[in-house]
Coordinates of C-alpha atoms in Angstrom, one line a residue:
M91 CA -6.4 45.6 34.9
M92 CA -4.3 47.7 32.6
K93 CA -1.2 45.8 33.6
I94 CA -2.9 42.5 32.8
L95 CA -4.0 43.8 29.4
T96 CA -0.4 45.0 28.7
I97 CA 1.1 41.7 29.6
A98 CA -1.5 39.9 27.3
F99 CA -0.8 42.3 24.5
L100 CA 3.0 41.8 24.8
L101 CA 2.5 38.0 24.9
V102 CA 0.4 38.1 21.6
C103 CA 3.0 40.3 20.0
T104 CA 5.8 37.9 21.1
L105 CA 3.9 34.9 19.7
S106 CA 3.2 36.7 16.5
S107 CA 6.8 37.7 16.0
Q108 CA 7.8 34.1 16.3
A109 CA 5.4 32.8 13.7
Q110 CA 6.8 30.0 11.7
L111 CA 7.8 30.4 8.1
K112 CA 5.4 28.1 6.2
L113 CA 4.4 27.1 2.7
A114 CA 0.9 26.3 1.8
N115 CA 0.4 22.5 2.0
V116 CA 0.0 22.1 -1.7
F117 CA 3.8 22.8 -2.0
G118 CA 6.4 20.3 -0.9
D119 CA 9.1 17.8 -1.8
N120 CA 8.4 15.8 -5.0
M121 CA 5.8 18.2 -6.3
V122 CA 5.0 19.1 -9.9
V123 CA 4.5 22.7 -10.7
Q124 CA 2.7 23.9 -13.9
R125 CA 4.9 24.7 -16.9
D126 CA 4.4 27.6 -19.3
Q127 CA 2.3 29.7 -16.8
A128 CA 3.2 32.2 -14.1
L129 CA 3.7 30.3 -10.9
K130 CA 2.3 31.6 -7.6
I131 CA 3.9 30.4 -4.4
W132 CA 2.4 31.4 -1.1
G133 CA 2.4 30.7 2.6
Q134 CA 2.6 32.1 6.1
A135 CA 5.2 34.1 8.0
S136 CA 5.5 36.7 10.7
P137 CA 3.6 39.9 9.9
K138 CA 5.7 42.2 7.6
E139 CA 8.4 39.6 7.3
S140 CA 10.4 39.5 4.1
V141 CA 10.2 36.2 2.2
T142 CA 12.4 35.2 -0.7
V143 CA 11.8 32.2 -3.1
D144 CA 14.7 30.8 -5.2
F145 CA 13.7 28.4 -7.9
N146 CA 15.2 27.3 -11.2
G147 CA 17.3 30.5 -11.6
Q148 CA 14.6 32.9 -10.4
T149 CA 14.7 34.8 -7.2
V150 CA 11.6 36.7 -6.1
S151 CA 10.8 38.4 -2.8
S152 CA 7.7 39.6 -1.1
K153 CA 6.7 40.9 2.3
A154 CA 4.0 39.2 4.5
D155 CA 0.9 41.3 5.2
K156 CA -0.2 42.2 8.7
S157 CA -1.8 38.7 9.1
G158 CA 1.4 37.0 8.0
K159 CA 0.2 35.9 4.5
W160 CA 2.7 36.2 1.7
K161 CA 2.8 35.4 -2.0
V162 CA 5.3 35.6 -4.8
E163 CA 5.0 35.0 -8.5
L164 CA 7.6 33.4 -10.7
K165 CA 7.8 33.8 -14.5
P166 CA 6.6 30.9 -16.7
M167 CA 9.1 28.0 -17.1
T168 CA 9.4 25.1 -19.6
H169 CA 9.1 21.6 -18.4
G170 CA 12.1 19.8 -16.7
G171 CA 13.7 18.9 -13.5
P172 CA 14.3 17.7 -10.9
F173 CA 14.9 21.1 -9.2
A174 CA 15.3 22.4 -5.6
M175 CA 13.5 25.4 -4.1
T176 CA 14.6 27.5 -1.3
V177 CA 12.2 29.7 0.7
S178 CA 13.9 32.1 3.1
G179 CA 12.5 34.4 5.8
N180 CA 14.3 36.7 8.2
K181 CA 15.7 33.8 10.3
E182 CA 14.3 30.6 8.8
K183 CA 14.9 28.7 5.6
L184 CA 12.8 26.0 3.9
Q185 CA 14.3 23.7 1.3
L186 CA 12.2 21.6 -1.1
K187 CA 13.7 19.0 -3.3
N188 CA 12.9 16.7 -6.2
I189 CA 10.6 19.2 -7.9
L190 CA 9.5 18.8 -11.5
I191 CA 8.0 21.3 -13.9
G192 CA 5.3 19.8 -16.0
D193 CA 1.5 19.6 -16.2
V194 CA -0.7 19.5 -13.1
W195 CA -4.2 18.0 -13.4
I196 CA -6.9 18.0 -10.7
G197 CA -9.1 14.9 -10.4
S198 CA -12.3 15.4 -8.5
G199 CA -15.8 14.1 -8.1
Q200 CA -17.4 11.3 -6.1
S201 CA -16.6 7.7 -5.3
N202 CA -15.7 6.6 -8.8
M203 CA -13.0 9.2 -8.9
E204 CA -12.0 8.3 -5.4
W205 CA -11.9 4.6 -6.1
P206 CA -8.4 3.3 -5.2
L207 CA -6.1 1.5 -7.7
F208 CA -5.7 -1.6 -5.5
N209 CA -9.4 -2.4 -5.8
T210 CA -9.6 -2.4 -9.6
K211 CA -9.4 -4.8 -12.5
K212 CA -5.7 -5.7 -13.0
G213 CA -5.1 -3.5 -9.9
A214 CA -2.2 -5.7 -8.7
E215 CA -0.5 -5.5 -12.1
S216 CA -1.0 -1.8 -12.3
I217 CA 0.5 -1.3 -8.8
E218 CA 3.5 -3.5 -9.7
N219 CA 4.2 -1.4 -12.7
S220 CA 3.5 2.0 -11.1
A221 CA 7.1 3.1 -10.5
N222 CA 7.6 6.3 -12.5
S223 CA 9.6 9.2 -11.2
R224 CA 7.9 11.6 -13.7
I225 CA 4.4 11.0 -12.2
R226 CA 3.7 12.5 -8.8
L227 CA 0.6 11.8 -6.7
F228 CA -1.1 14.2 -4.2
T229 CA -4.4 13.6 -2.3
V230 CA -6.4 16.2 -0.6
E231 CA -7.8 14.8 2.6
K232 CA -11.6 14.9 3.1
D233 CA -12.8 18.0 4.9
M234 CA -15.8 20.3 5.0
A235 CA -16.0 24.0 5.7
A236 CA -18.8 26.7 5.8
N237 CA -16.4 29.3 4.4
P238 CA -13.5 29.0 2.0
E239 CA -10.4 27.7 3.9
S240 CA -6.9 29.1 3.6
D241 CA -5.3 25.6 3.3
I242 CA -5.9 21.9 2.7
T243 CA -5.0 18.8 4.7
T244 CA -2.8 16.3 3.0
T245 CA 0.1 13.9 3.4
G246 CA 1.9 15.7 0.6
W247 CA 3.4 14.8 -2.8
H248 CA 4.6 11.3 -3.5
V249 CA 6.6 9.9 -6.4
S250 CA 4.4 7.2 -8.2
S251 CA 5.5 3.8 -6.9
P252 CA 4.1 0.5 -5.7
E253 CA 4.1 2.0 -2.2
S254 CA 2.3 5.3 -3.1
S255 CA -0.1 4.2 -5.8
P256 CA -2.4 1.5 -4.2
N257 CA -4.7 3.9 -2.4
F258 CA -4.5 6.7 -5.0
S259 CA -7.4 7.4 -7.4
A260 CA -7.3 4.7 -10.1
V261 CA -9.0 6.9 -12.7
A262 CA -6.5 9.8 -12.1
Y263 CA -3.6 7.4 -12.0
H264 CA -4.4 5.7 -15.3
F265 CA -5.2 9.1 -16.9
G266 CA -1.8 10.6 -15.8
K267 CA 0.1 7.5 -16.8
Q268 CA -1.3 7.7 -20.4
I269 CA -0.7 11.4 -20.7
N270 CA 2.9 11.0 -19.5
K271 CA 3.5 8.1 -21.9
D272 CA 2.1 9.9 -24.9
L273 CA 3.5 13.4 -24.3
D274 CA 6.7 12.6 -22.3
I275 CA 5.8 15.4 -19.8
P276 CA 6.1 15.3 -16.0
I277 CA 2.6 14.9 -14.6
G278 CA 1.3 16.0 -11.2
L279 CA -2.0 14.6 -10.1
I280 CA -4.0 16.3 -7.4
H281 CA -6.9 14.1 -6.3
S282 CA -9.7 15.8 -4.3
S283 CA -12.9 13.7 -4.1
W284 CA -15.6 12.5 -1.7
G285 CA -17.9 9.6 -2.5
G286 CA -21.7 10.0 -2.7
T287 CA -21.6 13.8 -3.1
D288 CA -23.9 16.1 -5.0
I289 CA -22.4 18.6 -7.4
V290 CA -23.6 21.6 -5.3
T291 CA -21.1 20.7 -2.6
W292 CA -18.3 21.3 -5.1
M293 CA -19.4 24.8 -6.1
S294 CA -18.5 28.2 -4.6
W295 CA -21.2 30.2 -2.9
E296 CA -21.0 32.8 -5.7
G297 CA -21.2 30.2 -8.4
L298 CA -24.1 28.3 -6.8
T299 CA -26.3 31.2 -6.0
A300 CA -26.0 32.4 -9.6
V301 CA -27.9 29.3 -10.7
D302 CA -31.7 29.5 -11.0
G303 CA -33.3 27.9 -7.9
F304 CA -30.4 28.6 -5.6
E305 CA -30.4 32.4 -5.7
N306 CA -32.3 32.7 -2.4
L307 CA -29.9 30.7 -0.2
N308 CA -29.2 32.5 3.0
K309 CA -25.5 32.7 3.7
S310 CA -25.8 33.6 7.4
E311 CA -28.3 30.8 8.1
Y312 CA -26.1 28.3 6.2
V313 CA -22.9 29.3 8.1
E314 CA -24.7 29.1 11.5
Q315 CA -26.1 25.6 10.7
A316 CA -22.8 24.4 9.4
S317 CA -21.0 25.7 12.5
K318 CA -23.4 23.9 14.8
S319 CA -23.0 20.8 12.8
K320 CA -19.2 21.0 12.9
E321 CA -19.3 21.4 16.7
M322 CA -21.5 18.3 17.0
M323 CA -19.3 16.4 14.6
D324 CA -16.1 17.4 16.5
K325 CA -17.6 15.9 19.7
Y326 CA -18.8 12.8 17.8
Q327 CA -15.5 12.2 16.1
A328 CA -13.8 12.5 19.5
A329 CA -16.1 9.9 20.9
L330 CA -15.4 7.6 18.0
A331 CA -11.7 7.9 18.6
K332 CA -12.2 6.9 22.3
E333 CA -14.9 4.4 21.8
P334 CA -15.1 2.0 24.8
G335 CA -15.1 -1.3 23.0
M336 CA -11.4 -1.4 22.2
A337 CA -10.3 -0.3 25.6
A338 CA -12.5 -2.9 27.3
K339 CA -11.5 -5.6 24.8
W340 CA -15.0 -6.4 23.6
Y341 CA -13.3 -8.6 21.0
S342 CA -12.3 -11.0 23.8
L343 CA -15.1 -11.5 26.3
S344 CA -16.5 -14.5 28.0
S345 CA -19.6 -16.3 26.7
D346 CA -21.6 -15.0 29.6
Q347 CA -20.6 -11.4 28.8
Y348 CA -21.5 -11.8 25.1
S349 CA -24.8 -13.5 26.0
A350 CA -25.8 -10.4 27.9
W351 CA -25.7 -8.3 24.7
D352 CA -28.9 -7.6 22.8
D353 CA -30.3 -9.9 20.2
I354 CA -30.3 -9.2 16.4
E355 CA -30.9 -11.2 13.2
L356 CA -28.1 -10.9 10.5
P357 CA -27.5 -10.2 7.8
K358 CA -29.6 -7.0 7.7
I359 CA -28.8 -3.4 7.3
W360 CA -29.1 -2.1 10.9
E361 CA -31.4 0.8 10.0
S362 CA -34.1 -1.8 9.3
T363 CA -33.7 -3.2 12.9
K364 CA -34.5 -1.8 16.3
I365 CA -31.1 0.0 16.1
G366 CA -32.7 2.5 13.8
N367 CA -31.2 5.4 11.9
E368 CA -27.8 5.5 13.5
D369 CA -24.2 6.0 12.5
G370 CA -21.3 5.1 14.7
I371 CA -19.6 2.0 16.0
I372 CA -21.5 -1.2 16.9
W373 CA -20.0 -4.5 17.9
F374 CA -21.6 -7.8 16.8
A375 CA -20.9 -11.3 18.2
K376 CA -21.8 -14.8 17.1
S377 CA -20.9 -18.2 18.6
F378 CA -20.3 -21.4 16.8
E379 CA -19.2 -24.9 17.9
L380 CA -16.4 -27.0 16.6
T381 CA -15.3 -30.5 17.6
E382 CA -11.7 -31.5 18.0
D383 CA -11.9 -33.4 14.7
Q384 CA -13.2 -30.4 12.8
L385 CA -10.2 -28.1 13.7
A386 CA -8.4 -27.1 10.5
D387 CA -7.4 -24.0 8.6
A388 CA -10.7 -22.2 7.6
S389 CA -12.1 -19.5 5.4
L390 CA -14.6 -16.9 6.8
S391 CA -17.1 -15.1 4.5
L392 CA -19.3 -12.3 5.9
G393 CA -20.5 -10.7 2.7
P394 CA -20.2 -6.9 2.3
I395 CA -20.1 -4.7 5.4
D396 CA -21.0 -1.0 5.5
D397 CA -18.6 0.7 6.1
I398 CA -15.6 -0.6 8.0
D399 CA -15.0 -3.9 9.9
D400 CA -12.5 -5.2 12.3
T401 CA -13.2 -8.9 12.5
Y402 CA -12.0 -11.2 15.4
I403 CA -12.2 -14.9 16.2
N404 CA -11.5 -15.9 19.8
G405 CA -10.0 -12.5 20.5
Q406 CA -7.6 -12.5 17.5
L407 CA -7.9 -10.0 14.7
I408 CA -8.3 -11.9 11.4
G409 CA -9.4 -9.1 9.0
H410 CA -10.0 -5.4 8.4
L411 CA -11.5 -3.6 5.4
E412 CA -12.7 -0.1 4.8
D413 CA -14.8 -0.5 1.7
W414 CA -18.6 -0.9 2.1
T415 CA -18.9 -2.6 -1.3
L416 CA -16.4 -5.4 -0.8
P417 CA -17.4 -8.9 0.5
R418 CA -15.3 -9.9 3.4
N419 CA -13.4 -13.1 2.9
Y420 CA -10.8 -13.9 5.5
R421 CA -8.4 -16.7 6.2
V422 CA -8.5 -18.3 9.7
A423 CA -5.6 -20.4 10.9
K424 CA -6.3 -23.7 12.7
S425 CA -4.5 -22.2 15.7
Q426 CA -7.1 -19.4 16.0
L427 CA -9.9 -21.9 16.4
R428 CA -10.7 -24.2 19.4
A429 CA -12.8 -27.2 20.2
G430 CA -16.0 -26.2 21.8
T431 CA -17.5 -22.7 21.7
N432 CA -15.8 -20.1 19.4
W433 CA -16.8 -16.5 19.3
L434 CA -16.8 -14.4 16.1
V435 CA -16.8 -10.7 16.8
V436 CA -17.2 -7.9 14.2
R437 CA -16.7 -4.3 15.1
V438 CA -18.5 -2.2 12.5
T439 CA -17.9 1.5 11.9
D440 CA -20.6 3.3 9.8
G441 CA -19.8 6.8 8.6
T442 CA -23.2 7.7 7.1
G443 CA -26.2 6.0 5.5
G444 CA -26.8 2.3 5.9
G445 CA -24.6 0.3 8.3
G446 CA -23.8 -3.3 9.2
L447 CA -23.6 -6.7 7.6
Y448 CA -26.0 -6.4 4.7
G449 CA -25.3 -9.3 2.3
K450 CA -27.4 -12.4 1.7
P451 CA -27.7 -15.2 4.3
E452 CA -25.7 -17.6 2.2
D453 CA -22.8 -15.1 2.3
L454 CA -22.2 -15.6 6.0
V455 CA -20.4 -18.9 6.3
L456 CA -17.3 -20.5 7.9
K457 CA -15.7 -23.2 5.8
V458 CA -13.5 -25.3 8.0
G459 CA -12.1 -28.6 6.6
R460 CA -15.0 -30.3 5.0
S461 CA -17.6 -28.6 7.1
T462 CA -19.6 -25.5 6.2
I463 CA -21.1 -23.6 9.1
S464 CA -23.8 -21.0 8.5
L465 CA -23.4 -17.8 10.4
A466 CA -26.7 -16.2 9.4
G467 CA -29.4 -15.9 11.9
A468 CA -29.2 -15.0 15.6
W469 CA -26.3 -12.7 16.7
K470 CA -25.6 -10.5 19.7
Y471 CA -24.8 -6.8 19.5
K472 CA -23.7 -3.9 21.7
P473 CA -23.5 -0.2 20.6
A474 CA -20.2 1.6 21.5
V475 CA -20.9 5.0 20.0
L476 CA -24.1 6.2 18.4
S477 CA -24.5 9.4 16.5
S478 CA -27.9 10.2 18.0
T479 CA -26.1 10.9 21.3
Y480 CA -24.5 13.9 19.6
G481 CA -27.4 15.2 17.6
G482 CA -27.0 12.7 14.7
P483 CA -27.2 10.9 12.5
A484 CA -24.0 12.5 11.3
K485 CA -24.4 15.2 8.7
G486 CA -22.3 14.9 5.6
P487 CA -21.3 17.1 2.6
N488 CA -24.7 16.9 0.9
D489 CA -26.2 18.7 3.9
F490 CA -24.1 21.8 3.2
P491 CA -23.8 23.1 -0.3
T492 CA -20.4 24.5 -1.2
C493 CA -18.7 22.8 1.8
L494 CA -16.3 20.6 -0.2
Y495 CA -15.4 23.4 -2.5
N496 CA -14.6 25.6 0.5
A497 CA -12.4 23.0 2.2
M498 CA -10.9 20.9 -0.7
I499 CA -10.8 23.2 -3.7
A500 CA -10.8 26.9 -2.6
P501 CA -7.4 26.7 -0.9
I502 CA -5.6 25.7 -4.1
T503 CA -7.3 28.1 -6.6
D504 CA -4.2 30.2 -6.9
L505 CA -2.3 27.2 -8.2
P506 CA -1.8 27.2 -12.0
I507 CA -3.0 23.9 -13.5
K508 CA -3.3 22.3 -16.9
G509 CA -6.8 21.1 -16.4
V510 CA -9.5 19.2 -14.5
I511 CA -10.8 15.6 -14.8
W512 CA -14.2 15.0 -13.3
Y513 CA -16.2 11.9 -12.4
Q514 CA -19.5 12.7 -10.7
G515 CA -23.2 12.6 -11.3
E516 CA -24.5 9.4 -9.9
N517 CA -25.7 11.3 -6.9
N518 CA -27.6 13.8 -9.1
T519 CA -29.6 11.3 -11.1
R520 CA -32.7 12.1 -9.0
N521 CA -32.9 15.5 -10.8
P522 CA -31.1 15.3 -14.2
Q523 CA -32.9 18.4 -15.5
Q524 CA -31.3 20.5 -12.8
Y525 CA -27.9 19.1 -13.7
Q526 CA -28.2 20.7 -17.1
D527 CA -27.8 24.0 -15.3
L528 CA -25.5 23.0 -12.4
F529 CA -22.8 21.2 -14.4
P530 CA -21.9 23.9 -16.9
S531 CA -22.3 26.5 -14.1
M532 CA -19.8 24.6 -11.9
I533 CA -17.2 24.5 -14.8
L534 CA -17.6 28.2 -15.3
D535 CA -17.4 28.7 -11.6
W536 CA -14.1 26.8 -11.2
R537 CA -12.6 28.7 -14.2
E538 CA -13.6 32.0 -12.5
Q539 CA -12.2 31.0 -9.1
F540 CA -9.0 29.6 -10.5
G541 CA -8.6 32.6 -12.9
Q542 CA -7.9 30.2 -15.7
D543 CA -9.8 29.1 -18.7
M544 CA -8.6 25.5 -18.2
P545 CA -9.8 22.4 -20.0
F546 CA -12.4 20.4 -18.2
I547 CA -12.8 16.7 -19.1
W548 CA -15.3 14.4 -17.5
V549 CA -16.6 10.8 -17.4
Q550 CA -20.1 10.2 -18.6
L551 CA -22.0 7.9 -16.3
A552 CA -21.5 4.2 -16.9
N553 CA -24.2 1.7 -17.5
F554 CA -25.7 0.4 -14.2
M555 CA -28.6 -1.5 -12.8
A556 CA -30.9 -4.0 -14.5
P557 CA -31.3 -3.6 -18.3
A558 CA -34.9 -2.6 -19.3
S559 CA -37.0 -5.3 -21.0
Q560 CA -38.8 -2.5 -23.0
P561 CA -37.9 1.1 -23.9
K562 CA -38.7 3.5 -21.1
E563 CA -37.7 6.7 -19.4
S564 CA -34.5 6.8 -17.5
S565 CA -33.0 9.4 -15.1
W566 CA -29.6 8.0 -15.7
A567 CA -30.0 8.5 -19.5
E568 CA -31.1 12.1 -18.9
L569 CA -28.1 12.7 -16.6
R570 CA -25.8 11.5 -19.4
E571 CA -27.7 13.8 -21.8
A572 CA -27.0 16.7 -19.4
Q573 CA -23.3 15.8 -19.4
S574 CA -23.2 15.7 -23.2
M575 CA -25.0 19.0 -23.5
T576 CA -22.2 20.6 -21.5
L577 CA -19.9 19.9 -24.4
A578 CA -21.3 23.2 -25.8
L579 CA -18.8 24.9 -23.4
P580 CA -15.4 25.5 -25.0
K581 CA -12.4 23.4 -23.9
T582 CA -14.4 20.5 -22.7
G583 CA -14.3 16.8 -23.4
Q584 CA -16.2 13.7 -22.4
A585 CA -15.2 10.0 -21.9
V586 CA -18.1 7.7 -22.7
I587 CA -18.0 4.5 -20.8
I588 CA -21.5 3.1 -21.5
D589 CA -19.9 -0.2 -22.3
I590 CA -17.8 -1.0 -19.2
G591 CA -20.3 -0.6 -16.3
E592 CA -21.5 -3.4 -14.2
A593 CA -25.2 -4.0 -13.6
N594 CA -24.8 -4.9 -9.9
D595 CA -22.1 -2.4 -9.0
I596 CA -22.1 1.3 -9.2
H597 CA -18.3 1.2 -9.1
P598 CA -17.1 -0.4 -12.3
R599 CA -13.7 -2.0 -11.6
N600 CA -12.3 -1.3 -15.1
K601 CA -10.8 2.1 -14.4
Q602 CA -7.9 1.6 -16.9
D603 CA -10.2 2.2 -19.9
V604 CA -11.8 5.2 -18.1
G605 CA -8.4 6.8 -17.6
Y606 CA -7.4 6.0 -21.2
R607 CA -10.5 7.6 -22.7
L608 CA -10.2 10.7 -20.5
A609 CA -6.6 11.0 -21.7
M610 CA -7.7 10.7 -25.3
A611 CA -10.2 13.6 -24.8
A612 CA -7.5 15.6 -22.9
E613 CA -4.9 15.1 -25.7
K614 CA -7.4 16.6 -28.2
V615 CA -8.9 19.3 -26.0
A616 CA -6.0 20.4 -23.9
Y617 CA -3.0 19.5 -26.1
G618 CA -4.4 20.0 -29.6
K619 CA -3.4 16.6 -30.9
D620 CA -5.1 15.5 -34.2
I621 CA -6.5 12.3 -32.9
V622 CA -9.8 10.5 -32.7
H623 CA -10.7 11.3 -29.1
S624 CA -14.4 10.4 -29.0
G625 CA -16.8 7.8 -30.1
P626 CA -19.5 8.5 -32.7
T627 CA -21.7 11.5 -31.8
F628 CA -25.2 11.9 -33.2
A629 CA -25.2 14.7 -35.9
G630 CA -28.5 14.4 -37.7
M631 CA -31.5 12.4 -38.8
E632 CA -33.3 12.0 -42.2
L633 CA -36.6 10.2 -42.6
E634 CA -37.3 8.1 -45.6
G635 CA -40.5 6.1 -45.5
N636 CA -40.5 3.8 -42.5
K637 CA -36.8 4.3 -41.9
A638 CA -34.7 6.8 -40.0
I639 CA -31.2 7.5 -41.4
L640 CA -28.8 8.7 -38.8
S641 CA -25.5 10.5 -39.4
F642 CA -22.6 10.9 -36.9
S643 CA -19.6 13.0 -36.2
N644 CA -16.4 11.6 -34.7
I645 CA -16.6 8.4 -36.7
G646 CA -12.8 8.3 -37.2
S647 CA -12.0 5.8 -39.9
G648 CA -15.5 4.5 -39.9
L649 CA -18.4 3.1 -37.9
K650 CA -18.4 -0.5 -36.6
V651 CA -20.4 -2.7 -34.3
K652 CA -19.1 -5.1 -31.7
D653 CA -21.2 -8.2 -32.7
K654 CA -19.9 -11.2 -34.5
Y655 CA -23.0 -11.3 -36.7
G656 CA -22.8 -7.5 -37.5
Y657 CA -26.1 -6.7 -35.8
V658 CA -26.6 -3.1 -34.6
K659 CA -28.2 -3.0 -31.2
G660 CA -29.4 -0.5 -28.7
F661 CA -31.8 1.5 -30.8
A662 CA -35.5 2.3 -30.2
I663 CA -37.9 4.1 -32.5
A664 CA -41.3 5.9 -32.1
G665 CA -44.0 7.3 -34.3
E666 CA -46.3 10.3 -33.8
D667 CA -47.6 8.9 -30.5
G668 CA -44.1 9.0 -28.9
K669 CA -44.3 5.3 -27.8
F670 CA -40.9 3.7 -28.3
V671 CA -40.3 0.1 -29.4
W672 CA -37.1 -1.7 -30.0
A673 CA -35.8 -1.2 -33.5
K674 CA -33.7 -3.0 -36.0
A675 CA -30.7 -1.2 -37.4
Q676 CA -27.9 -1.6 -39.9
L677 CA -24.8 0.2 -41.0
K678 CA -24.8 1.7 -44.5
D679 CA -22.2 4.1 -45.9
N680 CA -21.1 5.1 -42.4
K681 CA -24.6 5.9 -41.4
V682 CA -27.1 3.9 -39.3
V683 CA -30.5 3.0 -40.8
V684 CA -33.1 2.3 -38.1
W685 CA -36.6 0.9 -38.5
S686 CA -39.3 -1.3 -37.0
G687 CA -42.2 -3.2 -38.5
Q688 CA -44.4 -1.7 -35.8
I689 CA -43.7 1.9 -36.9
S690 CA -44.8 3.0 -40.4
E691 CA -44.0 6.7 -40.0
P692 CA -41.1 7.2 -37.6
K693 CA -40.6 10.5 -35.8
A694 CA -37.9 9.9 -33.2
V695 CA -35.0 7.6 -32.4
R696 CA -33.2 6.8 -29.2
Y697 CA -29.9 5.1 -28.7
A698 CA -28.5 3.5 -25.5
W699 CA -31.3 5.2 -23.7
G700 CA -31.7 3.5 -20.3
D701 CA -30.1 3.0 -16.9
N702 CA -28.1 0.0 -18.3
P703 CA -28.3 -0.2 -22.1
D704 CA -26.0 -3.3 -21.9
D705 CA -26.4 -4.3 -25.6
A706 CA -25.6 -1.0 -27.2
N707 CA -22.8 -1.8 -29.6
L708 CA -22.1 1.1 -31.9
Y709 CA -18.4 2.2 -32.1
N710 CA -16.0 3.8 -34.4
K711 CA -13.1 1.7 -35.8
E712 CA -10.8 3.3 -33.2
G713 CA -12.7 1.4 -30.5
L714 CA -14.6 4.3 -28.8
P715 CA -18.3 3.8 -28.1
A716 CA -21.1 6.0 -29.4
S717 CA -22.6 8.4 -26.9
P718 CA -26.2 7.8 -25.9
F719 CA -28.7 10.2 -27.5
R720 CA -32.4 10.9 -28.3
T721 CA -33.8 12.9 -31.2
D722 CA -37.1 13.8 -29.5
Q723 CA -35.7 16.7 -27.4

């Protein structure tokens, strides 16, 4: 036994002594490092190994600890480059090239920060013009962890180009492009987002449990549950990777084989069918008939599919998309069709939440020549992998507070940065009062974890859903209010986008203006520029008879309305009973006078207060919209 243990011990020692010299994944070719701050560089080596970093005229050495971790610190440097960096161990040497010194910004949040450049208004034009050697792009891959991880997963740093930009965060890209243009400083953009996530997933354990209502969270129970979930998810992910449908060519079966599948009516989210509350991969098949005379090039429409589709006709792949919001519209060549029976097969992968073809019946059509064939109605389906087999439905980030911070933020908290841009909150509109505590706590938490009092700039929620016919309460308005209240923290800024949302889409496609407005706020807050960085902000109210006279800060060169007749819209007014009615309003001496014939003694005014106050039109002359507000709180 002793001999076996000795051999095992020697083997471990041998493996340890051969540990590879590594840098943390946030460092690499094409990176941007933060100017004017001490720069920490860290990684892994053999225990007690000496490591030397040479960069921009500085040479600094350190010794790895007993676990192999090492870290050095370089003195602050001014912007410039490109430079090379050499990291040397006892026997190995790493060489990094094309490094710039400039400003590093982290962009984080949920799906509107994650939203890719290619899927935006003027996206093709933005991609075509995205070549810029002084803007570098870095995406943190999605991951969850019960405890803070030591490193992130990523494909590395990329120079901004038409090849690297299409799938990058559109908001972060447009923000960085504007900052680079205005300040002529190299910009590094680190994107770390996950769609549909709550703010608590982005906070550290220490930060979250310091917030009222979260102080009694049990760490050991949480870690145990998260570990069990990870074990289940690992098995589930392995099953998805080996799902049987592709190997068995379910996209190219006989009519008899498809006819043996189960029946289903489409379009319909599959949770509302006998499939039930499942995630995973399910195949759907639909036959249609064509005559010889009908054969021609065709267009196929399937409406939106949640989440990912691989679409085949007669065994040939004709389309693939990975966006649950996008309608599927695919071209079909005449050669891919045949006279007689044709089979349309759609392989759907659903990550979480609803799944399947969920549009309207009229969305599902094949247009071939002059014929239009409806594809709504009876389909066949066959599950390939279902999450329930592995203890599902699959659990996501919102099931485990702090898990995204642990995996996607904690590993880079030693990195000096210029600041953070943040677009999140849609998923917290069910409890906007709680957000009043969570949001500022998260900002303070990140500053504590990074050891930096860095600027924090965010996007206020856009207008969304149907406009209200009468004034009423709104959780979206209250969430916006919580965001505005957080401006009480120092070094913070807000981009108001109440005017560029879309009633039927929670993901506004105009990300260019979002990035621009974030950049204006950052140039004021982070760079100290003397500019108009915000739209009008409510400052006070005076009551005169049946009128309320409102004053504003951040009016720039003056108030204006976007209406060809000069009408001021978006205001509601209430008397002592607190019942709001729509109000009339006019500009006078850079103030807004508000009244209603129904209210003789006004007590409170609200502006742009609703899920989608689509007619709110108060701006400053610099073109930035007024922030929603109410005076009755």
